[in-house]
Structures are given as structure tokens and as C-alpha cells.
Coordinates of C-alpha atoms in Angstrom, one line a residue:
M1 CA 20.6 -50.4 -24.4
T2 CA 23.2 -52.1 -21.8
V3 CA 26.7 -52.6 -23.1
P4 CA 29.0 -55.6 -21.7
A5 CA 31.1 -55.4 -18.7
S6 CA 33.8 -57.0 -20.9
D7 CA 33.6 -53.9 -24.2
S8 CA 36.5 -51.5 -23.8
A9 CA 34.2 -48.9 -24.6
T10 CA 31.9 -49.4 -22.1
T11 CA 35.1 -49.8 -19.5
A12 CA 36.9 -46.6 -20.1
L13 CA 32.9 -45.4 -19.9
R14 CA 32.9 -47.0 -16.8
K15 CA 36.6 -45.0 -15.3
V16 CA 34.7 -41.7 -16.1
A17 CA 31.4 -42.8 -14.5
K18 CA 33.2 -43.5 -11.1
R19 CA 35.4 -40.2 -11.2
R20 CA 32.5 -37.8 -11.4
A21 CA 30.0 -39.9 -8.6
V22 CA 33.1 -38.9 -5.9
K23 CA 33.5 -35.5 -7.5
Q24 CA 29.6 -35.8 -7.0
L25 CA 29.2 -36.8 -3.5
L26 CA 32.3 -35.0 -2.3
R27 CA 29.9 -31.7 -3.7
C28 CA 26.8 -32.6 -1.8
R29 CA 29.3 -32.5 1.8
L30 CA 30.9 -29.8 0.4
T31 CA 29.8 -27.1 3.6
D32 CA 32.4 -24.4 3.8
T33 CA 32.7 -23.3 0.5
D34 CA 35.6 -21.2 1.2
S35 CA 38.0 -23.1 3.7
L36 CA 37.3 -26.3 1.3
V37 CA 35.2 -28.5 4.9
W38 CA 33.8 -30.9 4.1
T39 CA 30.8 -32.8 6.9
C40 CA 29.6 -36.5 7.4
C41 CA 28.2 -39.1 9.3
D42 CA 29.0 -36.5 12.1
N43 CA 32.6 -36.1 11.5
V44 CA 34.8 -33.0 9.8
F45 CA 37.1 -33.8 7.6
D46 CA 39.4 -30.2 6.9
T47 CA 40.9 -32.2 3.5
R48 CA 39.5 -33.6 0.6
E49 CA 41.5 -36.5 0.6
A50 CA 39.9 -37.8 3.8
V51 CA 36.9 -37.2 3.0
S52 CA 37.5 -39.4 0.0
R53 CA 38.6 -42.1 2.4
H54 CA 35.3 -42.4 4.3
V55 CA 33.1 -42.6 0.8
L56 CA 35.0 -44.8 -1.1
S57 CA 35.2 -46.9 2.6
V58 CA 31.5 -46.3 4.0
H59 CA 29.1 -45.1 1.4
V60 CA 30.3 -47.8 -1.4
D61 CA 26.4 -48.9 -2.2
E62 CA 26.0 -45.4 -2.7
L63 CA 28.1 -44.9 -4.4
R64 CA 28.0 -48.3 -6.6
A65 CA 24.4 -46.6 -7.4
T66 CA 26.2 -43.0 -8.2
E67 CA 28.0 -44.5 -10.7
E68 CA 25.4 -46.9 -12.4
D69 CA 23.5 -43.7 -12.5
I70 CA 26.1 -41.5 -14.5
L71 CA 27.1 -44.4 -16.5
E72 CA 23.6 -44.4 -17.8
Q73 CA 23.3 -41.2 -18.5
L74 CA 27.4 -41.3 -20.6
Q75 CA 25.8 -44.2 -22.7
Q76 CA 23.3 -42.7 -23.4
G77 CA 24.6 -39.7 -24.6
K78 CA 26.6 -41.7 -26.5
A79 CA 24.0 -43.5 -28.4
K80 CA 22.9 -39.8 -29.1
A81 CA 25.8 -39.2 -30.8
E82 CA 25.6 -42.3 -32.7
R83 CA 22.3 -41.5 -33.7
P84 CA 20.9 -41.4 -37.6
Q85 CA 21.9 -38.1 -39.8
Q86 CA 19.5 -36.1 -40.9
E87 CA 20.0 -37.9 -44.6
E88 CA 18.6 -41.0 -43.3
I89 CA 15.7 -39.6 -42.1
P90 CA 13.3 -40.4 -44.4
P91 CA 11.0 -36.5 -45.9
K92 CA 8.1 -37.5 -44.1
Y93 CA 9.2 -36.9 -40.9
Q94 CA 11.1 -33.8 -41.4
R95 CA 8.8 -32.1 -43.4
R96 CA 7.4 -29.0 -41.3
R97 CA 3.3 -29.3 -39.5
A98 CA 2.4 -26.1 -41.7
P99 CA 3.4 -24.3 -44.4
K100 CA 5.9 -21.2 -43.4
G101 CA 4.3 -18.4 -42.9
N102 CA 1.1 -20.2 -41.1
S103 CA 0.7 -21.7 -37.4
D104 CA -2.3 -23.4 -35.5
P105 CA -6.0 -22.9 -35.4
V106 CA -7.1 -21.3 -32.3
R107 CA -10.8 -22.0 -33.3
L108 CA -12.7 -25.4 -33.5
D109 CA -15.1 -25.0 -35.7
C110 CA -16.6 -28.8 -35.8
Q111 CA -20.0 -29.5 -33.5
C112 CA -18.3 -32.6 -32.4
L113 CA -18.4 -31.7 -28.2
E114 CA -22.0 -31.1 -28.7
T115 CA -23.2 -34.6 -28.3
E116 CA -22.0 -36.7 -25.6
A117 CA -22.2 -39.4 -29.1
T118 CA -20.1 -37.1 -31.1
A119 CA -17.2 -36.3 -28.1
G120 CA -13.6 -37.7 -28.6
S121 CA -11.0 -36.8 -26.8
V122 CA -7.8 -35.9 -26.8
L123 CA -4.2 -37.4 -25.6
L124 CA -1.5 -35.4 -24.0
F125 CA 1.4 -37.3 -22.8
Y126 CA 5.4 -38.3 -24.1
R127 CA 8.0 -40.8 -22.0
Y128 CA 12.1 -39.2 -21.5
T129 CA 13.7 -42.8 -22.3
H130 CA 15.7 -43.5 -24.7
V131 CA 15.0 -44.2 -28.2
R132 CA 17.4 -46.6 -29.8
D133 CA 15.1 -46.3 -33.5
P134 CA 13.3 -43.3 -34.0
V135 CA 12.9 -43.8 -37.3
A136 CA 10.9 -46.9 -37.1
V137 CA 9.3 -45.4 -33.3
A138 CA 8.2 -42.8 -36.1
S139 CA 6.7 -44.7 -38.7
W140 CA 5.5 -46.8 -36.8
Q141 CA 3.1 -44.3 -34.6
D142 CA 2.5 -43.1 -38.5
D143 CA 0.9 -45.8 -39.9
L144 CA -1.1 -46.7 -35.9
C145 CA -2.7 -43.2 -36.1
S146 CA -3.7 -43.4 -39.2
R147 CA -4.9 -47.1 -38.4
L148 CA -7.2 -45.8 -36.5
G149 CA -8.5 -41.7 -37.9
L150 CA -6.0 -39.7 -35.2
T151 CA -4.6 -36.6 -35.9
G152 CA -1.8 -34.7 -33.8
K153 CA 1.3 -33.6 -32.7
I154 CA 4.3 -36.8 -32.1
R155 CA 7.9 -35.9 -31.9
V156 CA 10.5 -39.1 -31.7
A157 CA 13.8 -39.3 -30.7
N158 CA 16.2 -40.3 -29.2
E159 CA 15.6 -39.4 -25.9
G160 CA 11.5 -40.4 -26.1
I161 CA 8.7 -39.1 -27.0
N162 CA 6.1 -36.1 -26.6
V163 CA 2.7 -36.9 -28.2
T164 CA -0.7 -35.4 -28.7
V165 CA -3.7 -36.6 -30.8
G166 CA -6.9 -36.5 -31.1
G167 CA -10.0 -38.8 -32.3
T168 CA -12.8 -41.1 -31.4
V169 CA -13.3 -42.3 -27.9
A170 CA -13.0 -45.7 -29.5
A171 CA -9.8 -44.4 -31.5
T172 CA -7.5 -43.5 -28.4
E173 CA -8.7 -46.3 -26.0
E174 CA -7.0 -48.8 -29.2
Y175 CA -4.5 -45.9 -29.5
M176 CA -3.5 -46.1 -25.5
E177 CA -3.6 -50.1 -25.8
E178 CA -1.5 -50.5 -28.0
L179 CA 1.0 -48.0 -26.5
A180 CA 0.4 -49.9 -22.7
S181 CA 1.4 -53.3 -24.0
S182 CA 5.3 -51.5 -26.0
E183 CA 8.6 -51.4 -25.2
L184 CA 8.1 -47.9 -25.2
L185 CA 6.9 -48.2 -21.3
D186 CA 7.9 -51.1 -20.1
G187 CA 7.8 -50.0 -17.0
L188 CA 4.8 -48.8 -16.5
S189 CA 2.9 -50.7 -15.8
L190 CA 0.1 -49.4 -17.9
S191 CA -1.1 -53.0 -19.1
K192 CA -4.9 -54.5 -18.0
S193 CA -2.9 -57.3 -15.9
H194 CA -1.7 -54.5 -14.0
E195 CA -3.6 -53.7 -10.5
G196 CA -4.4 -50.2 -10.6
W197 CA -4.0 -49.6 -14.6
H198 CA -6.9 -47.8 -15.4
Q199 CA -5.7 -45.3 -12.7
R200 CA -2.5 -44.7 -13.8
R201 CA -3.3 -44.6 -18.1
H202 CA -5.6 -41.7 -17.2
T203 CA -2.9 -39.6 -15.1
F204 CA 0.4 -40.9 -18.2
F205 CA -1.9 -40.0 -21.2
K206 CA -4.5 -37.5 -19.9
P207 CA -7.3 -37.5 -21.9
S208 CA -9.6 -34.4 -21.8
P209 CA -12.7 -33.7 -23.8
G210 CA -11.6 -33.2 -27.8
C211 CA -12.0 -34.9 -31.3
R212 CA -9.9 -35.4 -34.6
H213 CA -11.3 -31.9 -35.7
V214 CA -9.0 -30.3 -32.3
F215 CA -5.7 -30.5 -34.9
D216 CA -5.3 -29.6 -39.0
G217 CA -3.9 -33.9 -39.9
L218 CA -1.4 -35.6 -38.3
S219 CA 2.2 -34.5 -38.1
V220 CA 4.7 -37.0 -37.5
K221 CA 8.8 -36.1 -37.7
V222 CA 11.8 -37.2 -35.8
V223 CA 13.8 -34.3 -34.0
E224 CA 17.2 -33.9 -32.0
E225 CA 14.9 -33.2 -29.1
I226 CA 10.9 -33.7 -28.2
C227 CA 11.3 -30.4 -26.1
P228 CA 14.1 -28.0 -27.2
L229 CA 15.8 -26.7 -24.3
G230 CA 18.3 -24.5 -26.0
V231 CA 21.3 -25.7 -24.2
K232 CA 24.0 -27.7 -26.8
D233 CA 25.7 -30.3 -25.8
W234 CA 24.0 -30.8 -22.5
V235 CA 22.8 -34.5 -22.0
P236 CA 21.0 -34.4 -17.8
R237 CA 22.6 -36.5 -15.1
S238 CA 19.9 -37.8 -14.0
M239 CA 15.9 -36.5 -14.4
R240 CA 13.4 -36.8 -11.9
Y241 CA 11.8 -39.9 -9.5
S242 CA 8.5 -40.5 -10.2
I243 CA 6.6 -41.5 -7.9
L244 CA 4.2 -43.2 -11.7
D245 CA 7.8 -44.3 -12.7
G246 CA 9.1 -45.9 -9.0
S247 CA 12.5 -44.8 -9.5
S248 CA 15.3 -43.8 -6.2
A249 CA 16.5 -40.4 -5.8
E250 CA 20.6 -39.5 -6.0
A251 CA 21.7 -39.9 -3.7
E252 CA 20.4 -38.7 -0.3
G253 CA 21.5 -34.9 0.8
C254 CA 22.4 -33.7 -3.4
P255 CA 20.4 -31.5 -4.6
K256 CA 17.0 -33.5 -6.8
V257 CA 14.0 -33.4 -8.5
Q258 CA 11.0 -35.2 -7.4
G259 CA 7.6 -34.4 -9.4
L260 CA 4.4 -34.1 -6.9
P261 CA 1.5 -35.4 -8.1
P262 CA -1.5 -33.3 -7.6
P263 CA -2.9 -33.3 -3.6
Q264 CA 0.8 -32.9 -2.6
F265 CA 2.3 -29.7 -4.7
H266 CA -1.9 -28.2 -3.8
Q267 CA -0.1 -28.4 -0.3
L268 CA 3.2 -26.9 -0.7
L269 CA 1.8 -24.2 -2.8
E270 CA -0.6 -23.4 0.5
E271 CA 2.4 -24.4 2.8
V272 CA 5.1 -22.4 1.3
A273 CA 2.2 -18.8 0.0
D274 CA 3.9 -16.2 2.6
K275 CA 7.8 -17.9 2.6
D276 CA 10.4 -15.9 0.4
D277 CA 13.1 -19.4 0.6
Y278 CA 10.9 -21.1 -2.1
I279 CA 10.7 -19.4 -5.5
V280 CA 7.9 -21.0 -8.6
L281 CA 8.5 -20.5 -11.7
D282 CA 6.7 -21.2 -14.3
T283 CA 8.2 -22.9 -17.4
R284 CA 5.6 -22.0 -20.5
N285 CA 5.9 -19.1 -22.5
Y286 CA 4.4 -16.1 -21.1
Y287 CA 1.2 -15.8 -23.3
E288 CA 0.1 -18.7 -21.8
S289 CA 1.0 -17.6 -18.7
R290 CA -0.9 -14.3 -19.7
I291 CA -4.0 -16.6 -19.8
G292 CA -3.5 -18.7 -16.9
R293 CA -1.3 -19.5 -13.8
F294 CA -1.3 -20.5 -10.1
R295 CA -1.0 -17.2 -7.9
S296 CA 3.3 -15.7 -6.7
A297 CA 4.5 -18.0 -9.8
I298 CA 7.2 -16.1 -11.2
C299 CA 6.7 -15.9 -15.6
P300 CA 9.4 -15.0 -17.8
S301 CA 7.9 -13.1 -21.1
I302 CA 9.4 -15.6 -23.3
R303 CA 7.5 -16.5 -26.5
R304 CA 10.0 -20.4 -26.8
F305 CA 11.1 -23.3 -24.3
S306 CA 14.4 -22.8 -25.5
S307 CA 15.3 -19.9 -24.0
L308 CA 14.1 -19.8 -20.6
P309 CA 18.1 -20.9 -19.7
E310 CA 18.8 -17.6 -21.3
Y311 CA 16.8 -15.6 -18.9
V312 CA 17.7 -18.1 -15.5
H313 CA 21.6 -16.7 -16.0
R314 CA 20.7 -13.6 -16.3
N315 CA 17.8 -13.5 -12.9
K316 CA 20.5 -16.0 -11.2
D317 CA 19.5 -13.0 -8.3
L318 CA 16.1 -14.3 -8.3
F319 CA 17.4 -17.4 -7.3
T320 CA 20.2 -16.8 -4.5
G321 CA 19.3 -18.5 -0.9
K322 CA 16.0 -20.0 -2.0
K323 CA 15.8 -23.4 -0.7
A324 CA 14.2 -25.0 -4.0
V325 CA 12.9 -23.9 -7.1
I326 CA 8.9 -24.8 -7.6
T327 CA 8.3 -25.7 -11.9
Y328 CA 5.1 -26.5 -13.8
C329 CA 3.9 -27.4 -17.4
T330 CA 1.3 -27.3 -19.2
G331 CA 1.7 -31.3 -19.3
G332 CA 5.5 -32.2 -17.5
I333 CA 7.5 -32.6 -20.2
R334 CA 8.8 -29.0 -20.4
C335 CA 8.8 -28.4 -16.5
E336 CA 10.3 -31.9 -16.1
K337 CA 13.6 -31.5 -19.1
A338 CA 14.1 -27.1 -17.1
S339 CA 13.7 -29.2 -13.5
A340 CA 17.3 -31.7 -14.3
W341 CA 19.1 -28.5 -16.2
L342 CA 17.7 -26.0 -13.4
M343 CA 19.0 -28.7 -10.8
E344 CA 22.7 -28.5 -12.2
E345 CA 22.6 -25.5 -13.2
L346 CA 21.4 -23.8 -10.3
D347 CA 22.8 -26.8 -7.4
L348 CA 19.4 -26.6 -5.8
P349 CA 16.2 -28.8 -4.5
V350 CA 13.7 -28.8 -8.1
I351 CA 10.3 -30.1 -6.7
M352 CA 7.4 -30.6 -10.2
L353 CA 4.5 -30.8 -10.5
D354 CA 3.5 -34.1 -11.8
G355 CA 1.0 -34.7 -14.9
G356 CA 1.6 -30.9 -15.1
I357 CA -1.3 -27.7 -14.8
H358 CA -3.6 -30.3 -16.7
N359 CA -3.2 -32.9 -14.0
Y360 CA -3.7 -30.7 -11.4
I361 CA -6.9 -29.3 -12.6
E362 CA -8.7 -32.8 -13.3
W363 CA -8.0 -33.1 -10.1
V364 CA -9.4 -30.0 -9.1
K365 CA -12.8 -31.0 -10.8
G366 CA -12.7 -34.0 -9.3
H367 CA -13.6 -31.8 -6.1
E368 CA -15.6 -30.0 -6.9
P369 CA -18.4 -29.7 -4.5
A370 CA -21.7 -31.7 -5.6
S371 CA -25.1 -30.3 -6.0
Q372 CA -27.8 -30.6 -4.5
A373 CA -29.5 -33.1 -6.9
E374 CA -26.5 -35.7 -6.7
Q375 CA -26.1 -35.6 -3.1
D376 CA -30.1 -36.6 -2.8
V377 CA -29.4 -39.4 -5.4
G378 CA -25.6 -39.9 -4.9
S379 CA -25.0 -39.5 -8.2
H380 CA -22.0 -37.2 -7.4
P381 CA -19.0 -38.5 -10.4
H382 CA -16.1 -37.1 -8.1
D383 CA -14.9 -37.3 -4.6
T384 CA -17.1 -37.2 -1.3
E385 CA -13.9 -35.6 -0.4
R386 CA -13.7 -31.4 1.2
P387 CA -13.9 -29.5 -1.9
V388 CA -10.8 -27.3 -3.8
Q389 CA -10.0 -23.9 -3.7
S390 CA -8.1 -24.6 -7.3
L391 CA -4.5 -22.2 -6.7
F392 CA -4.2 -21.7 -10.4
E393 CA -6.4 -19.0 -11.5
G394 CA -7.0 -18.2 -15.4
R395 CA -7.5 -21.3 -18.2
N396 CA -4.7 -23.7 -19.3
Y397 CA -3.6 -23.1 -22.8
V398 CA -3.5 -26.1 -24.8
F399 CA -2.3 -26.5 -28.6
D400 CA -4.6 -26.9 -30.4
A401 CA -7.9 -25.2 -32.0
R402 CA -9.7 -26.0 -28.5
Q403 CA -7.3 -23.1 -27.5
T404 CA -7.8 -23.1 -23.1
L405 CA -9.0 -26.3 -20.6
G406 CA -9.5 -25.6 -17.1
V407 CA -12.6 -24.4 -14.1
D408 CA -12.3 -21.2 -14.4
A409 CA -14.8 -19.4 -17.1
V410 CA -12.0 -16.3 -17.7
A411 CA -8.8 -15.7 -18.9
M412 CA -6.5 -14.2 -16.2
S413 CA -5.7 -11.4 -18.0
P414 CA -8.1 -9.1 -19.3
C415 CA -9.2 -8.0 -23.5
S416 CA -6.2 -5.5 -24.6
F417 CA -9.0 -3.6 -25.8
C418 CA -11.9 -2.7 -23.1
S419 CA -9.5 -4.2 -20.4
G420 CA -12.7 -6.2 -19.9
P421 CA -13.0 -10.2 -19.0
I422 CA -12.6 -12.8 -21.3
S423 CA -14.8 -15.2 -21.5
G424 CA -15.3 -17.0 -25.2
D425 CA -12.0 -17.8 -27.6
S426 CA -9.1 -16.0 -28.2
Y427 CA -7.3 -15.3 -31.5
K428 CA -4.2 -14.9 -33.7
C429 CA -3.0 -11.4 -34.6
I430 CA -3.2 -11.6 -38.3
G431 CA -0.6 -9.8 -39.2
S432 CA 2.1 -11.2 -41.5
G433 CA 4.7 -13.7 -39.5
C434 CA 3.6 -12.5 -36.2
H435 CA 0.6 -15.0 -34.6
L436 CA 0.8 -13.4 -31.3
L437 CA -2.0 -14.5 -29.5
V438 CA -4.1 -11.9 -29.3
L439 CA -6.1 -11.8 -25.3
C440 CA -9.5 -10.3 -26.7
C441 CA -12.6 -10.2 -26.4
D442 CA -15.4 -11.2 -28.8
A443 CA -17.2 -7.4 -28.8
C444 CA -14.4 -6.5 -29.2
H445 CA -13.3 -8.5 -31.8
E446 CA -16.2 -7.8 -34.7
S447 CA -16.0 -3.8 -33.7
C448 CA -12.1 -4.0 -34.2
K449 CA -11.8 -7.3 -37.2
D450 CA -9.2 -6.3 -39.9
E451 CA -7.9 -6.7 -43.4
S452 CA -4.2 -8.1 -43.5
A453 CA -1.8 -7.6 -45.9
S454 CA -2.3 -11.1 -46.6
G455 CA -7.1 -11.1 -46.7
K456 CA -8.0 -12.2 -43.7
Y457 CA -9.9 -11.1 -41.3
G458 CA -9.3 -10.2 -37.8
V459 CA -7.6 -7.7 -34.9
Y460 CA -3.2 -6.9 -34.8
C461 CA -1.9 -8.0 -31.9
C462 CA -1.5 -4.0 -31.8
G463 CA -0.6 -0.2 -33.8
T464 CA 3.0 -1.4 -34.7
C465 CA 1.5 -4.8 -36.0
R466 CA -1.1 -3.2 -38.1
Q467 CA 1.5 -0.4 -39.4
M468 CA 4.5 -2.7 -40.4
D469 CA 1.2 -5.0 -42.7
R470 CA 0.0 -2.1 -44.1
A471 CA 3.5 -0.7 -45.6
D472 CA 4.1 -4.5 -46.8
L473 CA 0.3 -4.1 -47.9
Q474 CA 1.4 -0.8 -50.6
D475 CA 4.5 -1.9 -50.9
D476 CA 4.7 -1.4 -55.0
S477 CA 7.4 -3.1 -55.5
C478 CA 7.2 -6.0 -58.5
E479 CA 8.1 -8.4 -55.9
P480 CA 4.8 -11.3 -54.9
A481 CA 4.4 -9.9 -51.3
H482 CA 4.8 -13.9 -49.8
L483 CA 9.0 -14.2 -50.8
R484 CA 8.4 -10.4 -49.5
R485 CA 7.5 -11.6 -45.9
S486 CA 8.9 -14.7 -46.2
R487 CA 12.5 -12.0 -45.6
G488 CA 11.0 -12.1 -42.1
R489 CA 10.0 -7.9 -41.1
S490 CA 12.5 -5.5 -40.4
R491 CA 11.8 -4.6 -36.8
L492 CA 10.1 -5.0 -34.0
C493 CA 6.4 -4.4 -33.5
E494 CA 5.4 -2.9 -30.4
C495 CA 4.3 -6.5 -28.4
E496 CA 7.7 -7.9 -29.6
E497 CA 9.4 -4.8 -27.9
T498 CA 7.7 -5.2 -24.7
R499 CA 8.0 -8.2 -24.2
R500 CA 12.6 -9.0 -24.5
A501 CA 12.9 -4.7 -22.7
Q502 CA 11.3 -7.3 -20.2
L503 CA 13.2 -10.1 -20.5
F504 CA 16.4 -8.2 -21.5
G505 CA 16.5 -6.3 -19.2
G506 CA 15.6 -7.7 -16.6
E507 CA 11.7 -7.8 -15.4
N508 CA 10.0 -10.6 -13.6
Q509 CA 6.9 -9.6 -13.9
Q510 CA 3.8 -12.2 -14.5
G511 CA 2.1 -11.0 -17.5
V512 CA 2.1 -8.4 -20.3
N513 CA -1.3 -7.1 -21.4
C514 CA -0.1 -5.6 -24.9

């Protein structure tokens, strides 16, 4: 929302924006922090006053553009402070998506994907954009998805929207059609009236094979952040400039966030493979990176995204002397927010993978070599360019019953029990309140299957988890078991102790096989 220039509140914000813009431009030109020397336009300035006069007189357009960017962020921050209070949000948009103590399913029990006729589609997309009325958007999404028979998870906040939904192909196509022409996605040229709309729509919504059964119903929530980073009261100066969005970068010479599509990201990884002045950072959770990751990536032992800032603070030496940070995640939403924060926190350029691992894998699939039969009849649907050797190894973890997607048939880490390859489904620990993903082959799952204190059948993540669960089962107190479990555990299991030791002890391993 643009406030009239005559508005006194905007006038005050503009003064703040101009001061910050000048500071930002001066910081970009500071070449010697000890002696306070600034360099600009082949001139050297040894006083702040001199370089300030130069910037104000010579770089007027750059200063104005930076000022407008900062003003927009300040206005969005003001709007965020004026967001609806929790009690104004309808209870239906505050509910947990699963009962306390439960977690998302990791097994798909339907047969929808077995035939083309019954297969559906799953969409995965987000957008950081100012949402004036999150409750109204949530209500619209709730009604639309219910009408189309879509299931999934939708999160709406003042900062944007985060969506993953599944259903029939016809339903997801109609959903994309309605979203493409909405104000929420204005400026992305996704409607059919724009040239190239089909490819842009595929890149943005990221459809993949699935169905409505990959989710346990529909969950729509109004939240403070669509992707919680865990940094209180932080409002980014700016998000990335994206090839898809078509917006411009920050002032030349300043640290910035750049989004690269899969081909350029792939090329960049190849170019920096043997260099130590770039750092590749996986912004996902550690159980995701155990299943699949890019080569040479640093994979923090975090169990939730909001722990990433603490990891960075504890390991700032990893980023010292680097030219840039390269980030990636599943679909882009986490690394986009993380990249904006990293840029400000580390004062370094950040390069992120546009569309995440999902779009990278789709690009790799599009460059698979054609079979001899396809070459003979010329029916190969993929690109005719040379085949691409994927730099992403293993599988891409997704937060639904399909578990993983990818080119490789097996997960990157071996079975936790026999150390053999995992080509089938993974499982979740049956320990009360644990839910940790257990990398386990089908044979070990059958041979190690046990019964939990809550009556579930499956495997435990470690022996300590089983011992605690057994103790809960043998508790002879009069208190019901479900109430004892709701209080939480008195100590950590072996897996969690190992993970925390790596996270807080500064061990920067690429994964933990617990």
C-alpha cells in the first residue's frame, strides 16, 4: 500500500529512509574500516563529510532508488505492527494441523499414482509480498480449495503466502488459473494473456505427481511468518531480485541477494567446486540433508529452520573471507528469507537457487538422455541439449506422504541399522513425542519392528528413545499415559544429544547417521 506523500507519517518515514539510504551507500564505498577510507568514481575520500557530499551530488538516482526501497520496507514494517491481533483471527485459522503429539504421514496408502488416469498433482509455491488482510486471503483460499477438493497446507501472513496443495490434475489446473489472475500474484505474468505464461506458471507453482491423499485434509492458518526464521522484529531491507519477478538489484557494489535458475546455479557450482572462497549452505533441516544434498554443501545440524541464525552466529568463522554465500532449500521459501538475513548479518553477497531443489531436479530430468526407442521415433519429450550430470545427490525430502522426490533411486545416507542403501520409504520414530525420521531399509524395518508405549508399531530412532518409551509404558502411576507424554521427556535421546553436540559444539558435518 502506497501512502500519500502529504501524510505526516510517511514524511517521517521518508526522512528515516533517506538517512538509511545515505548510510547504506557510504558503507558500500568503505574500503578501509580501520583508517576510514572511502573509494568511489576513482576518487579516494578520507572524511565522511567529503564522501557524503560526493554521493549526494553525483549519485542522485542511485540514492533515490535505494531510498524508495527502504521506504517500502519501513511501510511494510509499519503495516506488520498494525496487523490483526491474535484474538481477531477466527479460531479455524489458528488450529494446529495435527493433534499435539502427532506428525505428518510419511507413507502413501492410495493407488492414485499407479495409473495416469488416477494420478493427480501437488503444487508447491510461495510469495513474499505485502498482504493487507491475511484473514480475508485465508478465507478465500479455504473456500477455493474446499470447492476444488484440494488438500494441503496454506499459511498466510502480512509478509506473504506459503502453499502446498494436492488434488486431481483438473482441480490443480483450475486452482492455478484462479491464482494466476489474482492480486496476490500480480506482476508475475502468470495469466494466459502473457507470452510465455505456461513455462512461468510451471516454474512458479512447481507441480509434481501426487494426489489429494498425500495430505491429511486441508489446513489453512493465519500466522506471523509464513516461514519462521526465529529473528525477533527483523524486517529485511529487501528480498532477492529474481529473474521471475523482474525487479532490479540493489545499488551496484553493495551486497545483494541474487536468484539463479537451475542452469546458471549448476554452472556456478561447477565453477566454485575447487575454490574455498565460496561457501554452499543448505538451509534445510538436518534430516532432509541426510537424504539428499548438493556436493560440498555445509549442512547444519538443525531440526527447525528457526535455529539457522543461531548456527550462523556460532560459526561465523566459516564465512570469514568468503566472496559469497550460495544457498538452497526445497522450493525456495527458506533460502530466500535466509539469504536476505545472511546478506545483512554477514555483509556478503548471497546467491540462491531459484525454485529450490525441486526446480533443479525438474531441469535435470529435462536433460536426461533419450532411450534408443525414443531417438528412433523422435518422441523424447525432453530437451535435445547434452545430458546433465546432477550435482544433487540422493533424494529431495518433501513434507507430505510421498516422502521424497528425485532422480536418484536411493537416499544419500545408508540404513541406520545395517548401513545398506535405502531405496524404499523411510519411517518415523515411534517414540512418544519424537517423530524423528529414521533412515531404515524395508528389511530392517521388518526385523527391528517394535511396539511403542502408545501402541504404534515400527522402529525407534535409537536405543535411548526405546528405553524412555519403555519406562513410560511401565510407569505404574495413576496418571493416564497420554498426559504423561504431553509433559515432554525428562531427557534427550541419543540422536538428539548427538545432533545438539554437533550444532552447539561447532562440528560442521554434512549429516549425522544416528
